[in-house]
């Protein structure tokens, strides 16, 4: 890193495109490919997609804008920025909550990413057996799962060590185009399947009665936060490396809609496959395993086509996971750099190593993994999002509004942002948190081994 003579240089994005792609890379991940189709099939298909989109628009985009604003305003890790901006130590726990989520989510996320590596290797060697349920059981827990989790963490650490411009930005400039091409290719292939139309119908024709199911709002909101990388300062951290004064609400809209576009397209890949190969039962049986059991089953017996398609699919999953994992680790690493003055290498190796160790129980026990996902990936993100909305909407609103105004000139649009952030988002989030309390309590019991 070339230090400028005047200031001690903090890393930054080289281009606007680099920042946007990195944010899209963070958002687009296993959440889109693996979790979205599963949540949609639980929640009754197209009706959930509509509800999901409403939450993205009313809560997701305003909150993402708020995270971007705090990041660029402070030019610092949220761990340092939050108590400073909030002008009180009482805000410090929010910064720590973000760090906790970074540790918690990455620890199991990397385990799932390890499965995608294993599947990609075996797909290339044409070695996925026809009993895909047994194969999943063997691949998802045990020594192999631990080793692949290790390998995946090593790659994540490797990229983060290189820094924002040389590591993150350069790698997403390669990864994201690959991801988009693979995804579009797969969606086109899915469209050629005989008998896939039933899948499209389920996915695209809303049955709104499904929305009366209890807990559905919490599920859609949790999914939105996870998929958009909201509620733990990941995008805040990315924006802290922004110098230029672009319109942050426009960037947030681009990122959120790209993320939705990818999730939606992933549905266009998965649902016709499920219908064409009659895999509905397998998908609803297993939660975390749905995609990993059902899809290879479908690709089996397709001969050469199947070999190419399953390799493409799992490489896609892996790329998506890697560009998300680096953002999770970056939250923790930037915090160590800004708060304690650690070097980037030291921060990435030490915290990445600790996260690797923390992930081992998830690689040995699916129930543990599932409970970690429920607690950190659902509940804690919503808590973090609620307090972020309160901080930005109520405690520092004039400053935040002025920062946003640097790129967003229209007072009317800023007023809309203010209303959504200050009133609509907190009300929805409080309602959601109440309905998420019960499953969260169950998850905590599982993690403590008393469930
Ligand atoms: N959004 C990613 C996904 O959909 C996961 C992720 C990356 C994430 N960074 C995050 C989730 C920060 C919450 C917070 O797979």
Short mmCIF file of C-alpha atoms and ligand atoms in Angstrom, two decimals:
data_model
loop_
_atom_site.label_atom_id
_atom_site.label_comp_id
_atom_site.label_asym_id
_atom_site.label_seq_id
_atom_site.Cartn_x
_atom_site.Cartn_y
_atom_site.Cartn_z
CA UNK A 1 0.00 0.00 0.00
CA UNK A 2 1.51 3.32 -1.03
CA UNK A 3 1.18 5.70 1.89
CA UNK A 4 0.54 9.28 0.86
CA UNK A 5 2.86 11.78 2.50
CA UNK A 6 0.05 13.90 3.98
CA UNK A 7 -2.37 11.43 5.51
CA UNK A 8 -2.00 7.87 6.64
CA UNK A 9 -3.79 6.39 3.70
CA UNK A 10 -6.87 4.28 4.29
CA UNK A 11 -7.67 1.83 1.52
CA UNK A 12 -10.56 2.75 -0.83
CA UNK A 13 -12.48 1.51 -3.86
CA UNK A 14 -10.84 2.42 -7.15
CA UNK A 15 -14.10 2.77 -9.09
CA UNK A 16 -17.80 3.24 -8.51
CA UNK A 17 -18.38 0.00 -10.41
CA UNK A 18 -16.00 -1.79 -8.07
CA UNK A 19 -17.96 -0.68 -5.04
CA UNK A 20 -21.32 -1.61 -6.53
CA UNK A 21 -20.13 -5.02 -7.67
CA UNK A 22 -18.62 -5.70 -4.27
CA UNK A 23 -21.90 -4.77 -2.57
CA UNK A 24 -23.85 -6.91 -5.03
CA UNK A 25 -21.28 -9.66 -4.46
CA UNK A 26 -21.91 -9.44 -0.72
CA UNK A 27 -25.66 -9.53 -1.16
CA UNK A 28 -25.80 -12.25 -3.78
CA UNK A 29 -24.84 -15.47 -2.10
CA UNK A 30 -26.08 -18.74 -0.75
CA UNK A 31 -29.06 -16.76 0.50
CA UNK A 32 -30.26 -16.25 -3.05
CA UNK A 33 -29.62 -19.71 -4.44
CA UNK A 34 -30.11 -21.95 -1.48
CA UNK A 35 -32.31 -20.13 1.01
CA UNK A 36 -34.66 -18.12 -1.24
CA UNK A 37 -36.20 -21.04 -3.18
CA UNK A 38 -36.59 -22.94 0.06
CA UNK A 39 -38.31 -20.07 1.89
CA UNK A 40 -40.54 -19.49 -1.12
CA UNK A 41 -41.60 -23.11 -1.29
CA UNK A 42 -42.37 -23.12 2.44
CA UNK A 43 -44.31 -19.90 2.17
CA UNK A 44 -46.63 -20.78 -0.65
CA UNK A 45 -44.83 -19.68 -3.80
CA UNK A 46 -45.53 -16.45 -5.62
CA UNK A 47 -47.42 -14.80 -2.76
CA UNK A 48 -44.25 -14.91 -0.69
CA UNK A 49 -42.30 -13.40 -3.56
CA UNK A 50 -44.70 -10.44 -3.55
CA UNK A 51 -44.45 -10.01 0.23
CA UNK A 52 -40.69 -10.29 0.00
CA UNK A 53 -40.48 -7.58 -2.64
CA UNK A 54 -42.63 -5.27 -0.51
CA UNK A 55 -40.25 -5.70 2.43
CA UNK A 56 -37.24 -5.06 0.21
CA UNK A 57 -38.81 -1.80 -0.97
CA UNK A 58 -40.20 -0.54 2.36
CA UNK A 59 -37.48 -1.67 4.75
CA UNK A 60 -34.53 -3.03 2.78
CA UNK A 61 -33.69 -0.13 0.48
CA UNK A 62 -34.12 2.63 3.14
CA UNK A 63 -32.00 0.70 5.61
CA UNK A 64 -29.33 -0.11 3.07
CA UNK A 65 -29.20 3.59 2.23
CA UNK A 66 -28.78 4.30 5.95
CA UNK A 67 -25.88 1.83 6.20
CA UNK A 68 -24.20 3.40 3.18
CA UNK A 69 -24.67 6.87 4.65
CA UNK A 70 -23.13 5.98 8.02
CA UNK A 71 -20.20 4.25 6.34
CA UNK A 72 -19.29 7.07 4.00
CA UNK A 73 -19.94 9.71 6.64
CA UNK A 74 -17.66 8.11 9.20
CA UNK A 75 -14.94 6.57 6.99
CA UNK A 76 -14.50 4.08 9.81
CA UNK A 77 -15.49 0.67 11.01
CA UNK A 78 -18.99 0.66 12.57
CA UNK A 79 -17.39 -0.51 15.81
CA UNK A 80 -15.66 2.87 16.08
CA UNK A 81 -18.19 4.97 14.18
CA UNK A 82 -21.37 4.02 16.00
CA UNK A 83 -20.55 5.19 19.54
CA UNK A 84 -18.85 8.26 18.08
CA UNK A 85 -21.80 9.27 15.92
CA UNK A 86 -24.30 8.34 18.63
CA UNK A 87 -22.25 10.50 21.01
CA UNK A 88 -22.64 7.96 23.78
CA UNK A 89 -21.09 4.73 25.04
CA UNK A 90 -24.64 3.42 25.22
CA UNK A 91 -24.48 2.84 21.46
CA UNK A 92 -21.32 0.73 21.65
CA UNK A 93 -23.17 -2.61 22.03
CA UNK A 94 -24.63 -2.17 18.55
CA UNK A 95 -21.11 -2.17 17.09
CA UNK A 96 -20.30 -5.29 19.08
CA UNK A 97 -23.49 -6.96 17.92
CA UNK A 98 -22.28 -6.48 14.34
CA UNK A 99 -18.99 -8.18 15.16
CA UNK A 100 -20.80 -11.03 16.85
CA UNK A 101 -22.98 -11.52 13.77
CA UNK A 102 -19.88 -11.49 11.57
CA UNK A 103 -18.36 -14.31 13.62
CA UNK A 104 -21.60 -16.25 13.93
CA UNK A 105 -22.78 -16.08 10.34
CA UNK A 106 -19.44 -16.70 8.67
CA UNK A 107 -18.76 -19.70 10.91
CA UNK A 108 -21.63 -21.73 9.45
CA UNK A 109 -21.83 -20.00 6.09
CA UNK A 110 -18.35 -21.28 5.34
CA UNK A 111 -19.43 -24.82 6.17
CA UNK A 112 -22.20 -24.66 3.57
CA UNK A 113 -19.78 -23.08 1.13
CA UNK A 114 -17.52 -26.06 1.82
CA UNK A 115 -20.32 -28.37 0.65
CA UNK A 116 -20.53 -26.43 -2.61
CA UNK A 117 -16.81 -27.04 -3.11
CA UNK A 118 -17.22 -30.73 -2.51
CA UNK A 119 -20.19 -30.89 -4.88
CA UNK A 120 -18.31 -28.93 -7.54
CA UNK A 121 -15.29 -31.24 -7.29
CA UNK A 122 -17.43 -34.34 -7.46
CA UNK A 123 -19.54 -32.94 -10.27
CA UNK A 124 -16.44 -32.29 -12.35
CA UNK A 125 -15.21 -35.83 -11.72
CA UNK A 126 -18.70 -37.08 -12.40
CA UNK A 127 -18.75 -38.77 -9.01
CA UNK A 128 -22.07 -37.77 -7.42
CA UNK A 129 -23.88 -41.03 -6.68
CA UNK A 130 -27.54 -41.56 -7.44
CA UNK A 131 -28.57 -41.81 -3.80
CA UNK A 132 -28.20 -38.08 -3.34
CA UNK A 133 -29.76 -38.05 0.12
CA UNK A 134 -27.12 -40.41 1.47
CA UNK A 135 -24.46 -38.48 -0.39
CA UNK A 136 -25.64 -35.25 1.23
CA UNK A 137 -25.56 -36.81 4.69
CA UNK A 138 -22.00 -37.98 4.13
CA UNK A 139 -20.84 -34.72 2.58
CA UNK A 140 -22.50 -32.32 4.98
CA UNK A 141 -21.05 -33.44 8.28
CA UNK A 142 -17.85 -35.06 9.45
CA UNK A 143 -14.16 -34.82 8.69
CA UNK A 144 -14.56 -33.92 5.02
CA UNK A 145 -16.97 -31.14 5.87
CA UNK A 146 -14.48 -29.77 8.39
CA UNK A 147 -11.62 -29.89 5.90
CA UNK A 148 -13.57 -28.17 3.13
CA UNK A 149 -14.73 -25.52 5.59
CA UNK A 150 -11.05 -24.97 6.37
CA UNK A 151 -10.19 -24.71 2.69
CA UNK A 152 -12.97 -22.22 2.07
CA UNK A 153 -11.96 -20.07 5.05
CA UNK A 154 -8.38 -20.08 3.79
CA UNK A 155 -9.52 -18.67 0.43
CA UNK A 156 -11.66 -16.03 2.13
CA UNK A 157 -8.79 -14.96 4.38
CA UNK A 158 -6.43 -14.92 1.40
CA UNK A 159 -8.59 -12.40 -0.48
CA UNK A 160 -9.23 -10.20 2.55
CA UNK A 161 -5.51 -10.04 3.39
CA UNK A 162 -4.87 -8.35 0.01
CA UNK A 163 -7.05 -5.41 0.97
CA UNK A 164 -10.06 -3.61 -0.41
CA UNK A 165 -8.73 -2.49 -3.76
CA UNK A 166 -6.36 -5.35 -4.56
CA UNK A 167 -8.28 -8.16 -2.92
CA UNK A 168 -12.00 -7.50 -2.76
CA UNK A 169 -12.46 -5.21 -5.75
CA UNK A 170 -10.27 -7.20 -8.09
CA UNK A 171 -11.84 -10.51 -7.20
CA UNK A 172 -15.45 -9.36 -7.59
CA UNK A 173 -14.65 -7.86 -10.99
CA UNK A 174 -13.96 -11.43 -12.12
CA UNK A 175 -16.44 -13.33 -9.98
CA UNK A 176 -19.61 -11.37 -10.62
CA UNK A 177 -19.66 -11.58 -14.45
CA UNK A 178 -18.95 -15.32 -14.19
CA UNK A 179 -21.83 -15.65 -11.77
CA UNK A 180 -24.29 -13.75 -13.96
CA UNK A 181 -23.37 -15.74 -17.06
CA UNK A 182 -23.69 -19.10 -15.31
CA UNK A 183 -27.01 -18.14 -13.79
CA UNK A 184 -28.53 -16.95 -17.06
CA UNK A 185 -27.26 -20.05 -18.84
CA UNK A 186 -28.90 -22.26 -16.22
CA UNK A 187 -32.20 -20.38 -16.36
CA UNK A 188 -32.34 -20.84 -20.13
CA UNK A 189 -31.59 -24.54 -19.77
CA UNK A 190 -34.35 -24.84 -17.16
CA UNK A 191 -36.76 -23.26 -19.62
CA UNK A 192 -36.19 -26.10 -22.07
CA UNK A 193 -37.27 -28.80 -19.62
CA UNK A 194 -40.31 -30.93 -20.40
CA UNK A 195 -42.87 -30.68 -17.62
CA UNK A 196 -41.37 -27.61 -16.02
CA UNK A 197 -44.43 -25.42 -16.54
CA UNK A 198 -46.06 -26.58 -13.33
CA UNK A 199 -43.03 -25.22 -11.50
CA UNK A 200 -43.38 -21.85 -13.16
CA UNK A 201 -47.07 -21.79 -12.29
CA UNK A 202 -46.39 -22.46 -8.62
CA UNK A 203 -43.66 -19.85 -8.55
CA UNK A 204 -45.39 -17.13 -10.56
CA UNK A 205 -49.14 -17.33 -9.79
CA UNK A 206 -49.76 -15.97 -6.33
CA UNK A 207 -52.09 -17.72 -3.92
CA UNK A 208 -52.52 -14.97 -1.33
CA UNK A 209 -54.25 -17.19 1.19
CA UNK A 210 -50.81 -18.62 1.97
CA UNK A 211 -49.87 -15.30 3.54
CA UNK A 212 -52.21 -15.80 6.47
CA UNK A 213 -49.91 -18.45 7.89
CA UNK A 214 -48.42 -17.27 11.20
CA UNK A 215 -44.75 -16.38 11.13
CA UNK A 216 -44.71 -15.74 7.42
CA UNK A 217 -43.84 -12.06 7.82
CA UNK A 218 -40.87 -12.90 10.04
CA UNK A 219 -39.68 -15.46 7.55
CA UNK A 220 -39.87 -13.05 4.63
CA UNK A 221 -38.18 -10.27 6.62
CA UNK A 222 -35.42 -12.53 7.91
CA UNK A 223 -34.78 -13.73 4.39
CA UNK A 224 -34.68 -10.15 3.09
CA UNK A 225 -32.12 -9.08 5.70
CA UNK A 226 -29.95 -12.09 5.15
CA UNK A 227 -30.07 -11.84 1.40
CA UNK A 228 -29.42 -8.09 1.30
CA UNK A 229 -26.56 -8.40 3.83
CA UNK A 230 -28.33 -5.97 6.14
CA UNK A 231 -28.30 -5.54 9.89
CA UNK A 232 -24.68 -6.21 10.77
CA UNK A 233 -22.76 -3.35 9.25
CA UNK A 234 -21.38 -5.28 6.28
CA UNK A 235 -22.49 -2.72 3.74
CA UNK A 236 -21.65 0.04 6.23
CA UNK A 237 -18.11 -1.27 6.31
CA UNK A 238 -17.94 -1.42 2.51
CA UNK A 239 -19.24 2.15 2.25
CA UNK A 240 -16.62 3.34 4.74
CA UNK A 241 -14.11 2.77 1.94
CA UNK A 242 -16.03 5.13 -0.39
CA UNK A 243 -14.68 8.58 -1.06
CA UNK A 244 -16.72 9.89 -3.96
CA UNK A 245 -20.01 11.63 -3.34
CA UNK A 246 -22.38 9.56 -5.41
CA UNK A 247 -26.08 9.17 -4.80
CA UNK A 248 -26.26 6.51 -2.09
CA UNK A 249 -29.97 5.84 -2.34
CA UNK A 250 -29.55 5.08 -6.02
CA UNK A 251 -26.67 2.71 -5.25
CA UNK A 252 -28.80 0.99 -2.62
CA UNK A 253 -31.63 0.56 -5.10
CA UNK A 254 -29.29 -0.89 -7.71
CA UNK A 255 -27.81 -3.34 -5.19
CA UNK A 256 -31.18 -4.40 -3.75
CA UNK A 257 -32.79 -4.90 -7.14
CA UNK A 258 -29.79 -6.85 -8.46
CA UNK A 259 -29.99 -9.07 -5.42
CA UNK A 260 -33.69 -9.61 -5.94
CA UNK A 261 -33.10 -10.23 -9.63
CA UNK A 262 -30.60 -12.97 -8.87
CA UNK A 263 -32.82 -14.61 -6.25
CA UNK A 264 -35.76 -14.46 -8.63
CA UNK A 265 -33.72 -15.97 -11.45
CA UNK A 266 -32.48 -18.69 -9.10
CA UNK A 267 -36.16 -19.52 -8.59
CA UNK A 268 -36.59 -19.72 -12.34
CA UNK A 269 -33.81 -22.30 -12.37
CA UNK A 270 -34.96 -24.34 -9.40
CA UNK A 271 -38.77 -24.54 -9.62
CA UNK A 272 -39.05 -25.97 -13.16
CA UNK A 273 -36.42 -28.55 -12.20
CA UNK A 274 -38.39 -29.54 -9.12
CA UNK A 275 -41.59 -29.88 -11.14
CA UNK A 276 -40.03 -31.62 -14.13
CA UNK A 277 -38.33 -34.26 -12.01
CA UNK A 278 -41.07 -34.59 -9.40
CA UNK A 279 -38.83 -33.61 -6.50
CA UNK A 280 -41.38 -31.72 -4.44
CA UNK A 281 -41.31 -34.21 -1.58
CA UNK A 282 -37.57 -34.18 -1.22
CA UNK A 283 -37.49 -30.41 -1.14
CA UNK A 284 -40.05 -30.05 1.59
CA UNK A 285 -38.57 -32.87 3.65
CA UNK A 286 -35.20 -31.39 4.30
CA UNK A 287 -34.58 -27.79 5.14
CA UNK A 288 -30.91 -27.04 4.78
CA UNK A 289 -30.38 -29.92 2.41
CA UNK A 290 -33.19 -29.23 -0.09
CA UNK A 291 -31.10 -27.84 -2.87
CA UNK A 292 -28.20 -30.18 -2.32
CA UNK A 293 -30.35 -33.29 -2.43
CA UNK A 294 -32.90 -32.38 -5.06
CA UNK A 295 -30.81 -30.80 -7.77
CA UNK A 296 -28.15 -33.48 -8.29
CA UNK A 297 -31.00 -35.95 -8.42
CA UNK A 298 -32.46 -34.01 -11.30
CA UNK A 299 -29.17 -33.71 -13.13
CA UNK A 300 -28.60 -37.41 -12.86
CA UNK A 301 -29.46 -39.40 -15.95
CA UNK A 302 -29.17 -36.41 -18.21
CA UNK A 303 -25.89 -37.69 -19.56
CA UNK A 304 -23.41 -35.10 -20.80
CA UNK A 305 -25.89 -32.26 -20.30
CA UNK A 306 -26.29 -33.23 -16.68
CA UNK A 307 -22.53 -33.28 -16.16
CA UNK A 308 -22.15 -29.78 -17.51
CA UNK A 309 -25.21 -28.39 -15.76
CA UNK A 310 -24.42 -29.69 -12.29
CA UNK A 311 -20.82 -28.54 -12.49
CA UNK A 312 -22.00 -25.10 -13.60
CA UNK A 313 -24.55 -24.97 -10.81
CA UNK A 314 -22.18 -25.77 -7.98
CA UNK A 315 -19.43 -23.55 -9.31
CA UNK A 316 -22.04 -20.79 -9.38
CA UNK A 317 -22.94 -21.47 -5.76
CA UNK A 318 -19.30 -21.45 -4.75
CA UNK A 319 -18.54 -18.14 -6.46
CA UNK A 320 -21.60 -16.55 -4.91
CA UNK A 321 -20.60 -17.81 -1.47
CA UNK A 322 -17.02 -16.57 -1.73
CA UNK A 323 -17.95 -13.00 -2.68
CA UNK A 324 -20.33 -12.92 0.30
CA UNK A 325 -17.93 -14.49 2.77
CA UNK A 326 -15.30 -11.82 2.13
CA UNK A 327 -17.79 -9.16 3.20
CA UNK A 328 -18.56 -11.00 6.43
CA UNK A 329 -14.89 -11.28 7.31
CA UNK A 330 -14.22 -7.69 6.24
CA UNK A 331 -16.57 -6.39 8.96
CA UNK A 332 -14.45 -8.01 11.65
CA UNK A 333 -11.11 -7.19 10.02
CA UNK A 334 -11.88 -3.51 9.43
CA UNK A 335 -12.96 -3.26 13.07
CA UNK A 336 -9.62 -4.62 14.28
CA UNK A 337 -7.71 -2.28 11.97
CA UNK A 338 -9.65 0.87 12.88
CA UNK A 339 -10.14 0.22 16.53
CA UNK A 340 -6.88 -1.39 17.64
CA UNK A 341 -4.57 -0.42 14.80
CA UNK A 342 -3.80 -4.03 13.82
CA UNK A 343 -2.29 -4.74 10.46
CA UNK A 344 -4.70 -6.19 7.91
CA UNK A 345 -2.74 -9.44 7.66
CA UNK A 346 -2.73 -10.02 11.37
CA UNK A 347 -6.41 -9.12 11.73
CA UNK A 348 -7.52 -11.41 8.91
CA UNK A 349 -5.43 -14.36 10.06
CA UNK A 350 -6.36 -14.16 13.72
CA UNK A 351 -10.07 -13.47 13.39
CA UNK A 352 -10.41 -15.74 10.36
CA UNK A 353 -8.68 -18.48 12.32
CA UNK A 354 -11.03 -18.02 15.24
CA UNK A 355 -14.07 -18.14 12.96
CA UNK A 356 -12.74 -21.33 11.41
CA UNK A 357 -12.61 -22.96 14.84
CA UNK A 358 -16.07 -21.66 15.68
CA UNK A 359 -17.44 -23.27 12.54
CA UNK A 360 -16.34 -26.78 13.45
CA UNK A 361 -19.48 -27.66 15.45
CA UNK A 362 -21.60 -26.64 12.45
CA UNK A 363 -19.54 -28.94 10.26
CA UNK A 364 -20.23 -31.82 12.66
CA UNK A 365 -23.91 -31.35 13.35
CA UNK A 366 -26.63 -30.11 10.99
CA UNK A 367 -28.93 -29.15 13.85
CA UNK A 368 -26.27 -26.89 15.26
CA UNK A 369 -25.81 -25.26 11.86
CA UNK A 370 -29.53 -24.77 11.47
CA UNK A 371 -29.81 -23.21 14.93
CA UNK A 372 -26.90 -20.84 14.24
CA UNK A 373 -28.68 -19.77 11.06
CA UNK A 374 -31.94 -19.13 12.92
CA UNK A 375 -30.26 -17.16 15.69
CA UNK A 376 -27.66 -15.08 13.88
CA UNK A 377 -28.87 -15.17 10.29
CA UNK A 378 -32.44 -14.35 11.20
CA UNK A 379 -32.98 -12.86 14.61
CA UNK A 380 -29.82 -10.90 15.37
CA UNK A 381 -29.80 -9.26 11.95
CA UNK A 382 -33.30 -7.96 12.57
CA UNK A 383 -32.25 -6.58 15.95
CA UNK A 384 -29.22 -4.92 14.38
CA UNK A 385 -31.41 -3.47 11.63
CA UNK A 386 -33.91 -2.06 14.11
CA UNK A 387 -31.25 -0.26 16.12
CA UNK A 388 -29.53 0.97 12.98
CA UNK A 389 -32.83 2.49 11.87
CA UNK A 390 -33.25 4.15 15.28
CA UNK A 391 -29.68 5.46 15.32
CA UNK A 392 -29.79 6.92 11.82
CA UNK A 393 -33.45 7.91 11.79
CA UNK A 394 -33.66 9.48 15.23
CA UNK A 395 -30.31 10.09 16.82
CA UNK A 396 -28.25 11.44 13.91
CA UNK A 397 -30.89 12.16 11.31
CA UNK A 398 -29.84 15.74 10.38
CA UNK A 399 -26.23 14.68 9.79
CA UNK A 400 -27.27 11.60 7.89
CA UNK A 401 -29.72 13.57 5.79
CA UNK A 402 -27.01 16.10 4.93
CA UNK A 403 -24.64 13.28 3.95
CA UNK A 404 -27.27 11.72 1.71
CA UNK A 405 -27.97 15.16 0.18
CA UNK A 406 -24.44 15.21 -1.22
CA UNK A 407 -25.63 12.83 -3.91
CA UNK A 408 -29.41 12.94 -3.67
CA UNK A 409 -30.56 16.47 -4.38
CA UNK A 410 -34.33 15.99 -4.33
CA UNK A 411 -35.77 17.03 -0.92
CA UNK A 412 -38.96 15.12 -1.70
CA UNK A 413 -37.11 11.83 -2.16
CA UNK A 414 -35.14 12.43 0.99
CA UNK A 415 -38.40 13.03 2.83
CA UNK A 416 -39.68 9.67 1.61
CA UNK A 417 -36.46 8.06 2.84
CA UNK A 418 -36.89 9.75 6.23
CA UNK A 419 -40.44 8.50 6.64
CA UNK A 420 -39.59 4.94 5.66
CA UNK A 421 -36.52 4.83 7.87
CA UNK A 422 -37.96 6.57 10.92
CA UNK A 423 -41.48 5.17 11.02
CA UNK A 424 -42.24 2.36 8.60
CA UNK A 425 -39.09 0.26 9.07
CA UNK A 426 -39.06 0.32 12.91
CA UNK A 427 -42.76 -0.54 13.15
CA UNK A 428 -42.43 -3.47 10.77
CA UNK A 429 -39.25 -4.65 12.50
CA UNK A 430 -40.76 -4.58 15.98
CA UNK A 431 -43.73 -6.59 14.73
CA UNK A 432 -41.41 -9.07 13.08
CA UNK A 433 -39.22 -9.44 16.17
CA UNK A 434 -42.21 -10.39 18.29
CA UNK A 435 -43.18 -13.15 15.93
CA UNK A 436 -39.56 -14.33 15.66
CA UNK A 437 -39.13 -14.69 19.43
CA UNK A 438 -40.36 -18.25 19.74
CA UNK A 439 -38.22 -19.91 17.01
CA UNK A 440 -35.23 -17.93 18.30
CA UNK A 441 -35.67 -19.27 21.79
CA UNK A 442 -35.79 -22.78 20.37
CA UNK A 443 -32.57 -22.12 18.45
CA UNK A 444 -30.79 -20.89 21.58
CA UNK A 445 -31.80 -24.04 23.42
CA UNK A 446 -30.43 -26.19 20.62
CA UNK A 447 -27.13 -24.29 20.63
CA UNK A 448 -26.77 -24.71 24.37
CA UNK A 449 -27.58 -28.38 24.06
CA UNK A 450 -30.69 -28.21 26.21
CA UNK A 451 -33.21 -28.43 23.36
N1 LIG B 1 -26.15 -11.85 1.66
C1 LIG B 1 -25.42 -13.06 1.64
C2 LIG B 1 -26.27 -14.14 1.03
O1 LIG B 1 -27.34 -13.90 0.58
C3 LIG B 1 -24.91 -13.46 2.99
C4 LIG B 1 -24.21 -12.34 3.65
C5 LIG B 1 -23.05 -11.78 3.31
C6 LIG B 1 -24.66 -11.60 4.72
N2 LIG B 1 -22.75 -10.74 4.12
C7 LIG B 1 -23.72 -10.60 4.99
C8 LIG B 1 -25.80 -11.69 5.48
C9 LIG B 1 -23.92 -9.70 5.99
C10 LIG B 1 -25.98 -10.78 6.48
C11 LIG B 1 -25.08 -9.78 6.73
O2 LIG B 1 -25.87 -15.27 0.97
#
